[in-house]
Amino acid sequence: MSLSISLSKSTDMFELLSAVKQPIYVKNTAHEWLYVNRACADLIGLTSEAIVGRSEVDFLPQQLAGQLRRQDEAFLSGQLSAQSAGQLSGPAGQLSGQLAEPHALTVNGRQVAGHRQAIAIDGEPALLNTLEDVTVLKQVSQENEQLAKDLCAKQTELNTALLQEETLKRITDRVRDSLDEEQILQAAVEELVKALHAQEANTALYDLEQGTSTVYYECAPGTNTMRGRVSQMEAYSEVYHQLLAGKYLQFCSISPNPQRGRVSMFAAPILDDRDVLGDLWLINDVDSCLSELDIRLVQQVTNQCAIAIRQARLYQESQSQVRELEHVNTLKDDFLSTVSHELRTPVTSMRVALQLLGVTLTQECGLEEAELKKPQSEQGRLARYYCILQEEC
């Protein structure tokens, strides 16, 4: 866009520019302000008389004056270079050159953008700058940028949540498919190390009666140095007091570990609605920490571990009871077999002796069959005693 208006005197130009409602100023290459309209003077907060003939460093704040001068200087230098190369030309008194890109400045709390144009006044190069109030546009732009950042953050958070949901489902499927406590803990630790990019991790189970914690599985570079280690809870009471209360911990080591150096650690209890069964530790760089989403994932995983461990223990208890019942049943069968075997011989001998006794009573004592068939109250003593022996045998 360009303007081409033939004017013989600068005063005629300034009189024409005074009708423009937007703030306008004209300056020469020495940064001397030649003209300022009323709108521009009101924006600056001074009268036209206090501005014309002076440089911006004389009436504007130092920082604002420096910014404005650098922008004007850059534009004028570019235009003069282009004119010397023959890209811009025009007779004295003509407006020439193209509008520059706006550069926002803050003037008395207002955001303004300058639309610069190279002009010639009485044959000398000059700059005409039309100012535009872009405060609202700037605010909208900033709000849009913030909304874009918030949207990007929300999208990132959503993607992270979806990935963690997939991780939780995968871990849940793995731990539910196992009835072995060590396999359950191993699956949880390995999946969390992958999902949260932890350097090391380990998990332990508690013996609350003995007050001990035993490391069942460790995921660490090199050899497993902690697996099977038994710790007395009293020796680290400040840590286990919170874990036994069902709270998680996140902290950095004060003194460097001989093998790890200074690290950040996160510990979460493995607990269900009955008790605390153990804990799970994640170890990372000293400057790393888990986000709220990461902590929620670890807590959900430890809850699933607690349920799976409790189910595994109930299964082991039921299997133990089944084995005990089978053992008791075997003992009963052995006892009955032994008793049956031990009683068979004497009972047989008693039955034979009883038959012989019946024959003897009949031959020598005259015990008749009719006597044996009488009611017990009407029988004689020999018949009654013989019938009792025969029935009980």
Short mmCIF file of C-alpha atoms in Angstrom, two decimals:
data_model
loop_
_atom_site.label_atom_id
_atom_site.label_comp_id
_atom_site.label_asym_id
_atom_site.label_seq_id
_atom_site.Cartn_x
_atom_site.Cartn_y
_atom_site.Cartn_z
CA MET A 1 0.00 0.00 0.00
CA SER A 2 1.32 3.48 -0.80
CA LEU A 3 0.09 7.06 -0.80
CA SER A 4 1.08 9.69 -3.35
CA ILE A 5 -0.05 13.21 -2.54
CA SER A 6 1.72 16.26 -4.01
CA LEU A 7 2.29 18.98 -1.40
CA SER A 8 4.41 22.04 -1.80
CA LYS A 9 4.95 22.85 1.85
CA SER A 10 5.26 20.80 5.02
CA THR A 11 2.74 23.06 6.74
CA ASP A 12 0.13 21.98 4.24
CA MET A 13 0.92 18.34 5.04
CA PHE A 14 0.68 18.88 8.79
CA GLU A 15 -2.62 20.70 8.37
CA LEU A 16 -3.92 17.72 6.40
CA LEU A 17 -2.69 15.24 9.02
CA SER A 18 -4.42 17.14 11.84
CA ALA A 19 -7.74 15.87 10.54
CA VAL A 20 -6.72 12.27 11.17
CA LYS A 21 -8.27 10.87 14.34
CA GLN A 22 -5.57 8.27 14.98
CA PRO A 23 -2.40 9.32 16.82
CA ILE A 24 0.27 10.45 14.29
CA TYR A 25 3.77 11.87 14.58
CA VAL A 26 6.41 12.88 12.04
CA LYS A 27 10.15 12.89 12.75
CA ASN A 28 13.33 13.39 10.73
CA THR A 29 16.35 11.13 10.55
CA ALA A 30 17.87 12.94 13.56
CA HIS A 31 14.85 11.78 15.59
CA GLU A 32 13.58 15.31 15.99
CA TRP A 33 9.79 15.33 16.12
CA LEU A 34 8.51 17.69 13.43
CA TYR A 35 4.80 17.20 13.99
CA VAL A 36 2.40 15.48 16.39
CA ASN A 37 -1.38 15.63 16.17
CA ARG A 38 -3.65 16.13 19.15
CA ALA A 39 -4.57 12.45 19.45
CA CYS A 40 -0.90 11.50 19.72
CA ALA A 41 -0.18 14.29 22.21
CA ASP A 42 -3.11 13.13 24.37
CA LEU A 43 -1.81 9.56 24.23
CA ILE A 44 1.62 10.70 25.44
CA GLY A 45 0.09 13.02 28.03
CA LEU A 46 1.76 16.26 26.87
CA THR A 47 0.88 19.21 24.65
CA SER A 48 2.03 19.45 21.05
CA GLU A 49 4.20 22.43 21.96
CA ALA A 50 6.04 20.32 24.56
CA ILE A 51 6.85 17.66 21.97
CA VAL A 52 7.59 19.30 18.61
CA GLY A 53 11.23 20.13 18.07
CA ARG A 54 12.45 17.65 20.67
CA SER A 55 13.60 14.01 20.63
CA GLU A 56 11.61 11.23 22.32
CA VAL A 57 14.35 10.80 24.92
CA ASP A 58 13.46 14.31 26.16
CA PHE A 59 9.82 13.62 27.04
CA LEU A 60 9.25 9.83 27.13
CA PRO A 61 10.35 7.36 29.83
CA GLN A 62 13.84 6.07 29.15
CA GLN A 63 12.86 2.46 28.36
CA LEU A 64 9.94 3.45 26.11
CA ALA A 65 12.04 6.10 24.34
CA GLY A 66 14.79 3.56 23.68
CA GLN A 67 12.34 1.02 22.23
CA LEU A 68 10.66 3.59 19.99
CA ARG A 69 13.97 5.01 18.73
CA ARG A 70 15.33 1.55 17.89
CA GLN A 71 12.19 0.67 15.92
CA ASP A 72 12.17 3.99 14.05
CA GLU A 73 15.92 3.80 13.37
CA ALA A 74 15.61 0.26 12.00
CA PHE A 75 12.77 1.28 9.70
CA LEU A 76 14.48 4.45 8.43
CA SER A 77 17.74 2.63 7.80
CA GLY A 78 15.95 -0.02 5.78
CA GLN A 79 14.01 2.52 3.75
CA LEU A 80 17.05 4.67 3.02
CA SER A 81 19.00 1.59 1.92
CA ALA A 82 16.16 0.57 -0.37
CA GLN A 83 15.90 4.09 -1.80
CA SER A 84 19.62 4.26 -2.52
CA ALA A 85 19.27 0.96 -4.38
CA GLY A 86 16.51 2.47 -6.51
CA GLN A 87 13.63 0.53 -4.94
CA LEU A 88 11.88 3.64 -3.62
CA SER A 89 11.70 7.02 -5.31
CA GLY A 90 9.50 10.05 -5.27
CA PRO A 91 9.70 13.79 -5.75
CA ALA A 92 9.95 16.13 -2.83
CA GLY A 93 6.73 16.46 -0.95
CA GLN A 94 5.47 13.00 -1.91
CA LEU A 95 4.58 10.23 0.54
CA SER A 96 6.29 7.00 -0.51
CA GLY A 97 7.26 3.56 0.85
CA GLN A 98 5.24 0.67 2.28
CA LEU A 99 3.70 0.17 5.73
CA ALA A 100 5.93 -1.60 8.20
CA GLU A 101 4.95 -4.50 10.43
CA PRO A 102 3.42 -3.25 13.68
CA HIS A 103 5.55 -3.40 16.86
CA ALA A 104 3.53 -3.09 20.06
CA LEU A 105 4.68 -0.58 22.67
CA THR A 106 3.21 0.32 26.04
CA VAL A 107 2.38 4.02 26.30
CA ASN A 108 0.73 5.15 29.54
CA GLY A 109 -0.77 1.72 30.07
CA ARG A 110 -2.03 1.33 26.50
CA GLN A 111 -0.69 -1.16 23.96
CA VAL A 112 -0.03 0.66 20.64
CA ALA A 113 1.33 -0.56 17.31
CA GLY A 114 3.14 1.75 14.92
CA HIS A 115 2.46 1.67 11.16
CA ARG A 116 5.54 3.43 9.76
CA GLN A 117 5.96 4.99 6.34
CA ALA A 118 8.87 6.77 4.71
CA ILE A 119 8.09 10.26 3.42
CA ALA A 120 9.97 13.24 2.00
CA ILE A 121 9.54 16.71 3.47
CA ASP A 122 11.11 19.55 1.46
CA GLY A 123 13.37 17.00 -0.17
CA GLU A 124 14.58 15.50 3.12
CA PRO A 125 13.69 11.91 4.21
CA ALA A 126 11.41 11.62 7.21
CA LEU A 127 9.21 9.10 8.99
CA LEU A 128 5.47 9.19 9.49
CA ASN A 129 4.15 6.84 12.16
CA THR A 130 0.44 6.15 12.60
CA LEU A 131 -0.27 4.62 16.01
CA GLU A 132 -3.06 2.14 16.60
CA ASP A 133 -4.44 1.18 20.00
CA VAL A 134 -4.15 -2.62 20.13
CA THR A 135 -4.69 -3.04 23.87
CA VAL A 136 -7.80 -5.17 23.42
CA LEU A 137 -6.23 -7.11 20.55
CA LYS A 138 -3.12 -7.68 22.64
CA GLN A 139 -5.17 -8.90 25.58
CA VAL A 140 -7.16 -11.20 23.30
CA SER A 141 -3.92 -12.46 21.76
CA GLN A 142 -2.43 -13.10 25.19
CA GLU A 143 -5.61 -14.83 26.32
CA ASN A 144 -5.58 -16.97 23.19
CA GLU A 145 -1.95 -17.87 23.79
CA GLN A 146 -2.76 -18.79 27.38
CA LEU A 147 -5.76 -20.81 26.25
CA ALA A 148 -3.59 -22.60 23.73
CA LYS A 149 -1.03 -23.37 26.44
CA ASP A 150 -3.77 -24.56 28.80
CA LEU A 151 -5.28 -26.68 26.05
CA CYS A 152 -1.90 -28.18 25.26
CA ALA A 153 -1.32 -28.88 28.95
CA LYS A 154 -4.77 -30.47 29.28
CA GLN A 155 -4.14 -32.57 26.19
CA THR A 156 -0.80 -33.69 27.58
CA GLU A 157 -2.43 -34.49 30.91
CA LEU A 158 -5.20 -36.41 29.14
CA ASN A 159 -2.70 -38.41 27.10
CA THR A 160 -0.72 -39.17 30.25
CA ALA A 161 -3.89 -40.25 32.04
CA LEU A 162 -4.84 -42.55 29.15
CA LEU A 163 -1.37 -44.12 29.12
CA GLN A 164 -1.50 -44.62 32.86
CA GLU A 165 -4.97 -46.15 32.57
CA GLU A 166 -3.59 -48.65 30.07
CA THR A 167 -0.65 -49.34 32.40
CA LEU A 168 -2.99 -49.88 35.36
CA LYS A 169 -5.16 -52.29 33.36
CA ARG A 170 -2.10 -54.23 32.21
CA ILE A 171 -0.72 -54.45 35.76
CA THR A 172 -4.13 -55.42 37.15
CA ASP A 173 -4.48 -58.23 34.61
CA ARG A 174 -1.00 -59.53 35.44
CA VAL A 175 -1.38 -59.52 39.22
CA ARG A 176 -4.88 -61.03 39.14
CA ASP A 177 -3.68 -63.92 37.01
CA SER A 178 -1.17 -64.95 39.66
CA LEU A 179 -1.61 -66.54 43.07
CA ASP A 180 2.09 -66.23 43.90
CA GLU A 181 3.02 -63.22 46.06
CA GLU A 182 6.49 -62.80 44.56
CA GLN A 183 5.16 -62.87 41.00
CA ILE A 184 2.52 -60.28 41.92
CA LEU A 185 5.13 -57.89 43.32
CA GLN A 186 7.51 -58.50 40.41
CA ALA A 187 4.82 -57.64 37.84
CA ALA A 188 3.90 -54.41 39.64
CA VAL A 189 7.50 -53.22 40.00
CA GLU A 190 8.51 -53.98 36.41
CA GLU A 191 5.46 -52.23 34.92
CA LEU A 192 5.85 -49.13 37.12
CA VAL A 193 9.54 -48.78 36.26
CA LYS A 194 8.63 -48.77 32.56
CA ALA A 195 5.67 -46.41 32.91
CA LEU A 196 7.34 -43.86 35.21
CA HIS A 197 10.91 -44.21 33.89
CA ALA A 198 12.31 -44.87 37.35
CA GLN A 199 15.96 -45.82 37.75
CA GLU A 200 15.35 -48.38 40.48
CA ALA A 201 12.46 -49.91 42.40
CA ASN A 202 11.91 -52.51 45.09
CA THR A 203 9.03 -53.90 47.11
CA ALA A 204 8.81 -55.57 50.50
CA LEU A 205 6.32 -57.42 52.67
CA TYR A 206 5.86 -56.86 56.40
CA ASP A 207 5.81 -59.18 59.36
CA LEU A 208 3.94 -57.02 61.85
CA GLU A 209 4.38 -59.49 64.71
CA GLN A 210 8.15 -59.49 64.31
CA GLY A 211 8.30 -55.82 63.26
CA THR A 212 10.33 -56.60 60.12
CA SER A 213 10.24 -55.72 56.42
CA THR A 214 11.64 -58.18 53.87
CA VAL A 215 12.49 -57.14 50.30
CA TYR A 216 10.85 -59.65 47.94
CA TYR A 217 11.77 -58.14 44.57
CA GLU A 218 14.12 -55.45 43.25
CA CYS A 219 14.44 -53.89 39.80
CA ALA A 220 17.85 -52.23 39.56
CA PRO A 221 20.77 -52.07 37.13
CA GLY A 222 23.41 -54.68 37.83
CA THR A 223 23.00 -57.27 40.56
CA ASN A 224 20.16 -57.24 43.05
CA THR A 225 21.71 -55.93 46.23
CA MET A 226 18.59 -55.59 48.39
CA ARG A 227 16.56 -58.67 47.52
CA GLY A 228 15.99 -60.76 50.63
CA ARG A 229 17.21 -58.02 52.97
CA VAL A 230 15.35 -57.86 56.27
CA SER A 231 14.98 -54.48 57.97
CA GLN A 232 13.87 -53.78 61.51
CA MET A 233 11.08 -51.19 61.43
CA GLU A 234 12.25 -49.66 64.70
CA ALA A 235 15.54 -48.66 63.06
CA TYR A 236 13.65 -46.45 60.57
CA SER A 237 10.67 -45.49 62.68
CA GLU A 238 10.19 -42.07 61.05
CA VAL A 239 9.58 -43.78 57.69
CA TYR A 240 7.62 -46.86 58.76
CA HIS A 241 5.44 -44.85 61.13
CA GLN A 242 3.92 -43.04 58.14
CA LEU A 243 3.79 -46.14 55.94
CA LEU A 244 1.98 -48.11 58.64
CA ALA A 245 -0.47 -45.21 58.89
CA GLY A 246 -1.27 -45.67 55.19
CA LYS A 247 0.56 -42.52 54.00
CA TYR A 248 3.03 -42.22 51.12
CA LEU A 249 6.39 -40.42 51.30
CA GLN A 250 8.40 -38.46 48.73
CA PHE A 251 11.78 -37.06 49.73
CA CYS A 252 15.43 -36.63 48.73
CA SER A 253 18.34 -38.23 50.51
CA ILE A 254 20.48 -35.84 52.55
CA SER A 255 23.70 -37.80 52.49
CA PRO A 256 24.77 -39.63 49.30
CA ASN A 257 24.43 -43.40 49.15
CA PRO A 258 27.75 -45.23 48.47
CA GLN A 259 26.24 -46.89 45.38
CA ARG A 260 23.46 -44.55 44.22
CA GLY A 261 24.69 -41.14 45.34
CA ARG A 262 22.00 -38.58 46.18
CA VAL A 263 18.60 -39.67 44.89
CA SER A 264 14.92 -38.88 45.23
CA MET A 265 12.69 -41.59 46.67
CA PHE A 266 8.97 -42.31 46.73
CA ALA A 267 7.46 -44.91 49.03
CA ALA A 268 3.84 -46.11 49.01
CA PRO A 269 2.22 -48.60 51.41
CA ILE A 270 0.63 -51.79 50.07
CA LEU A 271 -2.57 -51.91 52.10
CA ASP A 272 -6.15 -53.08 51.95
CA ASP A 273 -9.14 -52.49 54.22
CA ARG A 274 -7.65 -54.77 56.87
CA ASP A 275 -3.97 -53.92 57.27
CA VAL A 276 -0.70 -52.76 55.71
CA LEU A 277 0.91 -55.71 53.93
CA GLY A 278 4.13 -54.09 52.69
CA ASP A 279 5.54 -51.19 50.68
CA LEU A 280 6.80 -50.22 47.22
CA TRP A 281 9.75 -47.85 46.60
CA LEU A 282 10.65 -45.92 43.44
CA ILE A 283 14.13 -44.36 43.19
CA ASN A 284 15.20 -41.71 40.67
CA ASP A 285 17.48 -38.72 40.10
CA VAL A 286 17.73 -36.23 42.93
CA ASP A 287 15.94 -33.57 40.84
CA SER A 288 13.04 -35.85 39.86
CA CYS A 289 9.67 -36.05 41.56
CA LEU A 290 6.39 -37.79 40.83
CA SER A 291 3.41 -35.76 39.66
CA GLU A 292 -0.08 -36.13 41.12
CA LEU A 293 -1.05 -38.42 38.22
CA ASP A 294 2.04 -40.57 38.83
CA ILE A 295 1.30 -40.81 42.55
CA ARG A 296 -2.31 -41.76 41.84
CA LEU A 297 -1.11 -44.52 39.50
CA VAL A 298 1.28 -45.93 42.12
CA GLN A 299 -1.46 -45.89 44.77
CA GLN A 300 -3.88 -47.70 42.47
CA VAL A 301 -1.23 -50.29 41.63
CA THR A 302 -0.40 -50.91 45.31
CA ASN A 303 -4.11 -51.29 46.07
CA GLN A 304 -4.42 -53.91 43.33
CA CYS A 305 -1.32 -55.65 44.71
CA ALA A 306 -2.85 -55.73 48.18
CA ILE A 307 -6.04 -57.33 46.83
CA ALA A 308 -4.07 -59.90 44.82
CA ILE A 309 -1.77 -60.72 47.76
CA ARG A 310 -4.74 -61.14 50.09
CA GLN A 311 -6.39 -63.47 47.56
CA ALA A 312 -3.15 -65.43 47.18
CA ARG A 313 -2.89 -65.84 50.96
CA LEU A 314 -6.52 -66.91 51.25
CA TYR A 315 -5.91 -69.44 48.49
CA GLN A 316 -2.81 -70.77 50.26
CA GLU A 317 -4.74 -70.99 53.54
CA SER A 318 -7.58 -72.87 51.84
CA GLN A 319 -5.09 -75.22 50.21
CA SER A 320 -3.43 -75.79 53.57
CA GLN A 321 -6.80 -76.57 55.13
CA VAL A 322 -7.63 -78.97 52.31
CA ARG A 323 -4.31 -80.74 52.83
CA GLU A 324 -4.94 -80.91 56.56
CA LEU A 325 -8.43 -82.32 56.04
CA GLU A 326 -7.04 -84.88 53.62
CA HIS A 327 -4.44 -85.84 56.20
CA VAL A 328 -7.11 -86.14 58.92
CA ASN A 329 -9.28 -88.23 56.63
CA THR A 330 -6.31 -90.48 55.89
CA LEU A 331 -5.67 -90.88 59.62
CA LYS A 332 -9.34 -91.75 60.18
CA ASP A 333 -9.28 -94.39 57.45
CA ASP A 334 -6.05 -95.83 58.84
CA PHE A 335 -7.53 -95.88 62.35
CA LEU A 336 -10.74 -97.60 61.23
CA SER A 337 -8.76 -100.10 59.20
CA THR A 338 -6.51 -100.84 62.14
CA VAL A 339 -9.39 -101.11 64.59
CA SER A 340 -11.34 -103.35 62.21
CA HIS A 341 -8.34 -105.58 61.77
CA GLU A 342 -7.57 -105.70 65.46
CA LEU A 343 -11.20 -106.48 66.47
CA ARG A 344 -11.90 -109.07 63.77
CA THR A 345 -9.87 -111.89 65.38
CA PRO A 346 -11.13 -111.62 69.00
CA VAL A 347 -14.74 -111.10 67.89
CA THR A 348 -14.53 -114.20 65.72
CA SER A 349 -13.10 -116.17 68.63
CA MET A 350 -15.85 -114.88 70.90
CA ARG A 351 -18.55 -115.92 68.41
CA VAL A 352 -17.10 -119.43 68.14
CA ALA A 353 -16.83 -119.71 71.91
CA LEU A 354 -20.41 -118.47 72.27
CA GLN A 355 -21.67 -121.12 69.86
CA LEU A 356 -19.82 -123.80 71.83
CA LEU A 357 -21.24 -122.38 75.06
CA GLY A 358 -24.76 -122.73 73.63
CA VAL A 359 -24.14 -126.38 72.73
CA THR A 360 -22.71 -127.07 76.22
CA LEU A 361 -25.67 -125.39 77.98
CA THR A 362 -28.10 -127.44 75.91
CA GLN A 363 -26.34 -130.77 76.52
CA GLU A 364 -25.27 -130.41 80.14
CA CYS A 365 -27.69 -127.86 81.64
CA GLY A 366 -30.82 -128.76 79.65
CA LEU A 367 -31.20 -125.26 78.09
CA GLU A 368 -33.92 -125.61 75.51
CA GLU A 369 -34.64 -123.52 72.41
CA ALA A 370 -38.08 -122.64 73.71
CA GLU A 371 -36.52 -121.07 76.81
CA LEU A 372 -34.37 -118.82 74.69
CA LYS A 373 -37.41 -117.55 72.73
CA LYS A 374 -39.28 -116.40 75.83
CA PRO A 375 -39.40 -112.70 76.86
CA GLN A 376 -36.34 -111.65 78.84
CA SER A 377 -38.36 -111.12 82.02
CA GLU A 378 -39.61 -114.75 81.91
CA GLN A 379 -36.29 -116.40 81.13
CA GLY A 380 -34.10 -118.13 83.62
CA ARG A 381 -30.72 -116.70 84.51
CA LEU A 382 -28.72 -118.95 82.16
CA ALA A 383 -31.00 -118.25 79.22
CA ARG A 384 -31.03 -114.50 79.93
CA TYR A 385 -27.25 -114.25 80.23
CA TYR A 386 -26.73 -116.33 77.09
CA CYS A 387 -29.12 -114.17 75.07
CA ILE A 388 -27.36 -110.96 76.23
CA LEU A 389 -23.96 -112.36 75.16
CA GLN A 390 -25.32 -113.45 71.82
CA GLU A 391 -26.99 -110.11 71.05
CA GLU A 392 -24.03 -107.94 72.08
CA CYS A 393 -21.51 -110.09 70.24
#
